[in-house]
Tab-separated table of C-alpha atoms and ligand atoms in Angstrom:
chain	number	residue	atom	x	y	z
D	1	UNK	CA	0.000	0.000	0.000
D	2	UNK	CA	1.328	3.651	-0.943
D	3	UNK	CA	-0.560	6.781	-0.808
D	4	UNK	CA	0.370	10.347	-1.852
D	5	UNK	CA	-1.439	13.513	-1.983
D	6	UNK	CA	-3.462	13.848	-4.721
D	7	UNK	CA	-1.096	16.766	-6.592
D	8	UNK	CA	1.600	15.196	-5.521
D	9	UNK	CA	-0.133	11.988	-7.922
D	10	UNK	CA	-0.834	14.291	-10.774
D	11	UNK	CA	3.029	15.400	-10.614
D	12	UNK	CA	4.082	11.723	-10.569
D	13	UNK	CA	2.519	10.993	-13.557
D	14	UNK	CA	3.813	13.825	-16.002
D	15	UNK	CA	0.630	15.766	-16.120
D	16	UNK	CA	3.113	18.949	-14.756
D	17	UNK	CA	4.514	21.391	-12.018
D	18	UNK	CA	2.862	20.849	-8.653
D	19	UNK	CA	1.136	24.151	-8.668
D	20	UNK	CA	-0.394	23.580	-12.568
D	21	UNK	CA	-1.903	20.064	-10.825
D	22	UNK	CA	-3.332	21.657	-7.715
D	23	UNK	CA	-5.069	23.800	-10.422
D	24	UNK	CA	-6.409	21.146	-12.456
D	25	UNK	CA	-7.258	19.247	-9.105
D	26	UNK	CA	-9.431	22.626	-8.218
D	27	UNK	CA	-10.979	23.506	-11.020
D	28	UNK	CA	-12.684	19.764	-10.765
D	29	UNK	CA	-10.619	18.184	-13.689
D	30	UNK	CA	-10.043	15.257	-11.804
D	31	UNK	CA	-12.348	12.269	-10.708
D	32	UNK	CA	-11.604	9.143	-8.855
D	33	UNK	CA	-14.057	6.335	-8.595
D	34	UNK	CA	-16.682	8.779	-10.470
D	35	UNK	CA	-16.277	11.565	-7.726
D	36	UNK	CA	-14.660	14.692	-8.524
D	37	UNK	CA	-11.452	15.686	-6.166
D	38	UNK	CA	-11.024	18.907	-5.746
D	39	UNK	CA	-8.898	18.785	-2.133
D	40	UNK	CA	-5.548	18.608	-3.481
D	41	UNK	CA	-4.026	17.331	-0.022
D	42	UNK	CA	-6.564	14.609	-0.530
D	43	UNK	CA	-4.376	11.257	0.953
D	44	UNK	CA	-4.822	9.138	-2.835
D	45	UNK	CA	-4.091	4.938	-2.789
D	46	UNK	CA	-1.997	4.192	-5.306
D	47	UNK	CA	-1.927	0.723	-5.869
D	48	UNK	CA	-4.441	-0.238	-8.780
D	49	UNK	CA	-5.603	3.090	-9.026
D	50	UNK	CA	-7.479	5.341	-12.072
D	51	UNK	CA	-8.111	8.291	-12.008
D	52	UNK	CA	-10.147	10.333	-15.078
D	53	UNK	CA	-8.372	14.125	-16.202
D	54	UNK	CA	-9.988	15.784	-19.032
D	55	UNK	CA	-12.464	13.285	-19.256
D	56	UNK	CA	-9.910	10.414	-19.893
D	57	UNK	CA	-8.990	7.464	-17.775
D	58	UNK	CA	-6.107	7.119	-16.478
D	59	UNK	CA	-4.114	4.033	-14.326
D	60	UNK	CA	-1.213	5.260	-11.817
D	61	UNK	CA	2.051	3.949	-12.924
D	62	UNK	CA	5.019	4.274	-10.598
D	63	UNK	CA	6.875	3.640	-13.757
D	64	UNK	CA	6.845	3.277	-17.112
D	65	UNK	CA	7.444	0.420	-19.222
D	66	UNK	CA	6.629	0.915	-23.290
D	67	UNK	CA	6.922	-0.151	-26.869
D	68	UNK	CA	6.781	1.490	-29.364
D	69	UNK	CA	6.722	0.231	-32.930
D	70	UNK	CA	8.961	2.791	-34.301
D	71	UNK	CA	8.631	3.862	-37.855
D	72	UNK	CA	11.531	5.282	-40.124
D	73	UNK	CA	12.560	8.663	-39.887
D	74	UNK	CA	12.052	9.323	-36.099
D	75	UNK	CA	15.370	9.790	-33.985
D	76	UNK	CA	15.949	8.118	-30.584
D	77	UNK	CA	18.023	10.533	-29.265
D	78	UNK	CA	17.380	13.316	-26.361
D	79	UNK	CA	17.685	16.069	-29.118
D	80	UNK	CA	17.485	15.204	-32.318
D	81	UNK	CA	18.817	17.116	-35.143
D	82	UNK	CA	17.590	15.878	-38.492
D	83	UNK	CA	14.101	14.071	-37.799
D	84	UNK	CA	11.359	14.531	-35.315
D	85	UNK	CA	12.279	12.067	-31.948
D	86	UNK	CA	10.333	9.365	-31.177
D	87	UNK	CA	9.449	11.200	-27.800
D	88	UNK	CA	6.827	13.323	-30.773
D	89	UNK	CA	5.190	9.897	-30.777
D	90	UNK	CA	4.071	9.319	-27.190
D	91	UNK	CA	1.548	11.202	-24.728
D	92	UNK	CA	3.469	14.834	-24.062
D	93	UNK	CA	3.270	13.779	-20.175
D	94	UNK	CA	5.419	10.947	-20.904
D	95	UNK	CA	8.323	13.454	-22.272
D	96	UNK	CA	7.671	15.501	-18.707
D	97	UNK	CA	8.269	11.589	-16.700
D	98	UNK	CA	11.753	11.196	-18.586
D	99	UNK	CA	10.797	8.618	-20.612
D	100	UNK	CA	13.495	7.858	-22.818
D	101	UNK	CA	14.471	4.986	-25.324
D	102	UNK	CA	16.177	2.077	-24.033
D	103	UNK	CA	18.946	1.877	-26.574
D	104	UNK	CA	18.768	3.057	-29.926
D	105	UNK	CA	17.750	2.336	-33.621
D	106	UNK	CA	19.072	4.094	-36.289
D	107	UNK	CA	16.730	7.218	-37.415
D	108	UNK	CA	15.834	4.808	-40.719
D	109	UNK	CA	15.281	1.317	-38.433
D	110	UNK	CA	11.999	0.291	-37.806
D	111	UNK	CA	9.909	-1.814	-35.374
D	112	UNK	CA	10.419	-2.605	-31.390
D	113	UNK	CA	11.905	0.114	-29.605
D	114	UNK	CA	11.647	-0.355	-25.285
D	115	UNK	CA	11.020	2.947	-23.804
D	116	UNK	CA	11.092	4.175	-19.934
D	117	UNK	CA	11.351	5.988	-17.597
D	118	UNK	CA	13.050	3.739	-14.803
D	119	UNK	CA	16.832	4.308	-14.658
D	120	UNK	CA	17.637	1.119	-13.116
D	121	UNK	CA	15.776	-1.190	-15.825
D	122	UNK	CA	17.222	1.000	-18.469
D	123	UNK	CA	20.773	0.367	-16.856
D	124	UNK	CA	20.319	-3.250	-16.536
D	125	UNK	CA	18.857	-3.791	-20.178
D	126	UNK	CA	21.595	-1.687	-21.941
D	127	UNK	CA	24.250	-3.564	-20.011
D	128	UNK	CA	27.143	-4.980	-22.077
D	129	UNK	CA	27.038	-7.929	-19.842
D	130	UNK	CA	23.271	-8.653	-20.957
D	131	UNK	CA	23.250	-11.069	-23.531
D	132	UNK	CA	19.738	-10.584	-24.737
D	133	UNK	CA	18.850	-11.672	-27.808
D	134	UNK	CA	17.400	-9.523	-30.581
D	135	UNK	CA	15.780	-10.074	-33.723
D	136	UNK	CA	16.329	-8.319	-37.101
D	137	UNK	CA	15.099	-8.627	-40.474
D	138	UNK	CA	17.303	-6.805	-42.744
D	139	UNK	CA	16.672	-6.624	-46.290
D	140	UNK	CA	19.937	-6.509	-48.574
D	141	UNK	CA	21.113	-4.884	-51.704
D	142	UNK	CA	22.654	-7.650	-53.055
D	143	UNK	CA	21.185	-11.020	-52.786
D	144	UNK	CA	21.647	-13.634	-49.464
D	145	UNK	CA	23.462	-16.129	-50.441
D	146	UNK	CA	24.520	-19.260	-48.404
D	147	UNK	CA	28.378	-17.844	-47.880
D	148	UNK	CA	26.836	-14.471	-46.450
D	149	UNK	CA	25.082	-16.585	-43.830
D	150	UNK	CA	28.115	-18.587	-43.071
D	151	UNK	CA	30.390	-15.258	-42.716
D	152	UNK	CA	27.446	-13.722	-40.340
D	153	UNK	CA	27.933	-17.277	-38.214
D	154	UNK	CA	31.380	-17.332	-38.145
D	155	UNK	CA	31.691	-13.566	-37.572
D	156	UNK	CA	33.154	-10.330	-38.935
D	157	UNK	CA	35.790	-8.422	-37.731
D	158	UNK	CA	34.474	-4.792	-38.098
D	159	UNK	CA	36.605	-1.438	-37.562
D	160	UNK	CA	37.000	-0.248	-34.102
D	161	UNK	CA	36.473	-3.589	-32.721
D	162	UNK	CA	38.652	-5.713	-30.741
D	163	UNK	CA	37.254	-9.109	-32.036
D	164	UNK	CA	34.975	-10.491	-34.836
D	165	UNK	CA	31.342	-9.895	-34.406
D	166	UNK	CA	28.827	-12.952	-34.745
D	167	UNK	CA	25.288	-13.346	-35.354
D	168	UNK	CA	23.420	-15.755	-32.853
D	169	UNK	CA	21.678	-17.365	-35.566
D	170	UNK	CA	20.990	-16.354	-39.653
D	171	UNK	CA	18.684	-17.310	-42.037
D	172	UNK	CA	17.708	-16.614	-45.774
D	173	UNK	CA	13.644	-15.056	-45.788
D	174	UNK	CA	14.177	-15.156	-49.779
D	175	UNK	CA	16.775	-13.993	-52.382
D	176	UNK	CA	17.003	-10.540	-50.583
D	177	UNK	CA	15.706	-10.553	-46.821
D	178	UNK	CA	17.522	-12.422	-43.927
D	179	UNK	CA	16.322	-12.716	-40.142
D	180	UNK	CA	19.353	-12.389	-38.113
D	181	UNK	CA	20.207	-12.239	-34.301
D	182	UNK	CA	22.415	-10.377	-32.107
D	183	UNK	CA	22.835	-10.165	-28.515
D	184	UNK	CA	25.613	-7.464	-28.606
D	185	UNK	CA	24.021	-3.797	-29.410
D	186	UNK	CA	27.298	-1.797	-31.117
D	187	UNK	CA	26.410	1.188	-33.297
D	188	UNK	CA	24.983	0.080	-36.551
D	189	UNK	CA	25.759	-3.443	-36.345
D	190	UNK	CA	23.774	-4.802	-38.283
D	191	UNK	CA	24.469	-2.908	-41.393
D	192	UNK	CA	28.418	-2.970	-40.137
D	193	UNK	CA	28.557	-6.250	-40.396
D	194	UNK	CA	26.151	-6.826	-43.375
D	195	UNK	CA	28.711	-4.594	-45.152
D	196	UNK	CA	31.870	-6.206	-43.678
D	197	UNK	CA	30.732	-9.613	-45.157
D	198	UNK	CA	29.896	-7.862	-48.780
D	199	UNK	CA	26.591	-6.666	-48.706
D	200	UNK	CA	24.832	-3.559	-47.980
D	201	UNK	CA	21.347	-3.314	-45.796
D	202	UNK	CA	18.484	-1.719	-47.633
D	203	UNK	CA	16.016	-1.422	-44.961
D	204	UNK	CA	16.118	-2.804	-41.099
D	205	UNK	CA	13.280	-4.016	-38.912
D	206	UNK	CA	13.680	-5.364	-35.492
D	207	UNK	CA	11.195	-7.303	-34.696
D	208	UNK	CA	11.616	-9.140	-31.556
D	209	UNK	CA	13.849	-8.870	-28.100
D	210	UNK	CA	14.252	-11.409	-25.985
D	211	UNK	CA	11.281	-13.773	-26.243
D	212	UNK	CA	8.991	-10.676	-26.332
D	213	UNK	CA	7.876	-10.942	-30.441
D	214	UNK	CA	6.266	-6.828	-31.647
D	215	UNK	CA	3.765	-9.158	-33.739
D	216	UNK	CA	2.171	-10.392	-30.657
D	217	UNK	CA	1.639	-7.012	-29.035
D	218	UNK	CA	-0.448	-5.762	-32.243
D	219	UNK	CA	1.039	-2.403	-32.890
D	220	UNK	CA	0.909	-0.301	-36.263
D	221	UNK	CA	3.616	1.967	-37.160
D	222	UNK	CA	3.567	4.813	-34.905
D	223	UNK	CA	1.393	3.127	-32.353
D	224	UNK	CA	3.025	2.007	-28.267
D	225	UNK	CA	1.348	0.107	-25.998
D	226	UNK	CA	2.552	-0.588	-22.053
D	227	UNK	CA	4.260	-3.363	-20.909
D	228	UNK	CA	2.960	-5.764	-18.016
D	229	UNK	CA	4.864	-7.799	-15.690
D	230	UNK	CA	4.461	-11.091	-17.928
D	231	UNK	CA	5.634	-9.341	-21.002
D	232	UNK	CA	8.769	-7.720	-18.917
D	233	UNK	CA	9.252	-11.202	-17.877
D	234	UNK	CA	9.703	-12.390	-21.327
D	235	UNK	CA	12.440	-9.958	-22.061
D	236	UNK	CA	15.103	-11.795	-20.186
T	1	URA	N1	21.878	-2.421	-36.162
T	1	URA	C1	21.898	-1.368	-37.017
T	1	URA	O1	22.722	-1.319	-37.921
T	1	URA	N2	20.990	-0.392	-36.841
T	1	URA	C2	20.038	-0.404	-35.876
T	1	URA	O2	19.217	0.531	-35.801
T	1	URA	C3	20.034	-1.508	-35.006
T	1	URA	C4	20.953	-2.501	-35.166
């Protein structure tokens, strides 16, 4: 059991600056249990609780846990330059929570993308020492031929790093799409090592991390969805 005020809620949960929430809480924006709140010092039970602002409903979330099925030309980074960032893609009181992406895909990557707002799980799942498996499909300039998927197995020794690189596992989709895994995350590594071994990536898609597959969580491009203790589970 954890209670806060009720402002102190609102501020938890992005919606802004304590004072901005003790006006929302005032002017009767916010309802819990189909009452309206409007004594900000109100003593609020977290656990399982929703609570409706501006006529939407809302569950409290000590933290964040997301996916987002990012689509090309969105940045991951804190201030991106070229393209919009993916932040432009979730609720704006996520941005004000610190969400950020755990990791990064390239600006023209698509698919899963973990977002959050909890340092410690971001820590742990960007860890070197994490050997997590994630999924690609990467589809290639030139064609996939057998010899490409042995090289990918064996491993490439790309620029800047201190041994050859290998892929988990490989496998031809057809003539010019291959699903391959990694558990290391090194800048552009797929593409590094699809052009160390003689071919060049056209377009990249990760589609799965861990045991946690985007098609089962029924996203379009564009669209996130939470994450729930049995789907955390399966990213291990
Ligand atoms: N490898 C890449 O080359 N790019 C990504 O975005 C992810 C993995």
């Amino acid at each position: 059991m954890s209670k806060l005020t009720l402002d102190r809620m609102l501020q938890s949960q992005g919606f802004g600056a304590r004072k901005y929430c003790r006006a929302l809480i005032e002017d009767g924006e916010v309802s819990i249990g189909g009452e309206v709140v409007t004594d900000y010092r109100a003593q609020i039970e977290t656990d399982g609780l929703q609570f409706t602002l501006f006529d939407e409903v809302w569950t409290y979330r000590e933290h964040l846990y997301i996916v987002l099925n990012k689509p090309a030309n969105f940045e991951c980074s804190r201030k991106p330059s070229h393209h919009p960032g993916v932040l432009t893609l979730l609720p704006e009181q996520f941005m004000w929570r610190e969400v950020q992406p755990v990791g990064r895909l390239d600006h023209d990557t698509t698919g899963m993308l973990l977002m959050s707002d909890d340092g410690a799980f971001i820590h742990a799942q960007s860890s070197p020492k994490r050997h997590v498996p994630k999924l690609y499909v990467a589809s290639t300039h030139e064609a996939v031929t057998p010899a490409l998927i042995e090289q990918l197995l064996a491993g490439v020794q790309l620029h800047d790093e201190p041994a050859p690189l290998a892929a988990v596992s490989c496998r031809a989709i057809d003539d010019h799409r291959l699903e391959i895994v990694l558990e290391q995350g090194k800048y552009h590594q797929v593409k590094r090592m699809l052009a160390a071994a003689g071919n060049h990536c056209a377009a990249l898609r990760r589609t799965a991390i861990g045991q946690l597959r985007l098609d089962s969580l029924d996203l379009e491009e564009g669209e996130w969805c939470y994450l729930e203790m049995e789907q955390l589970a399966l990213l291990a």
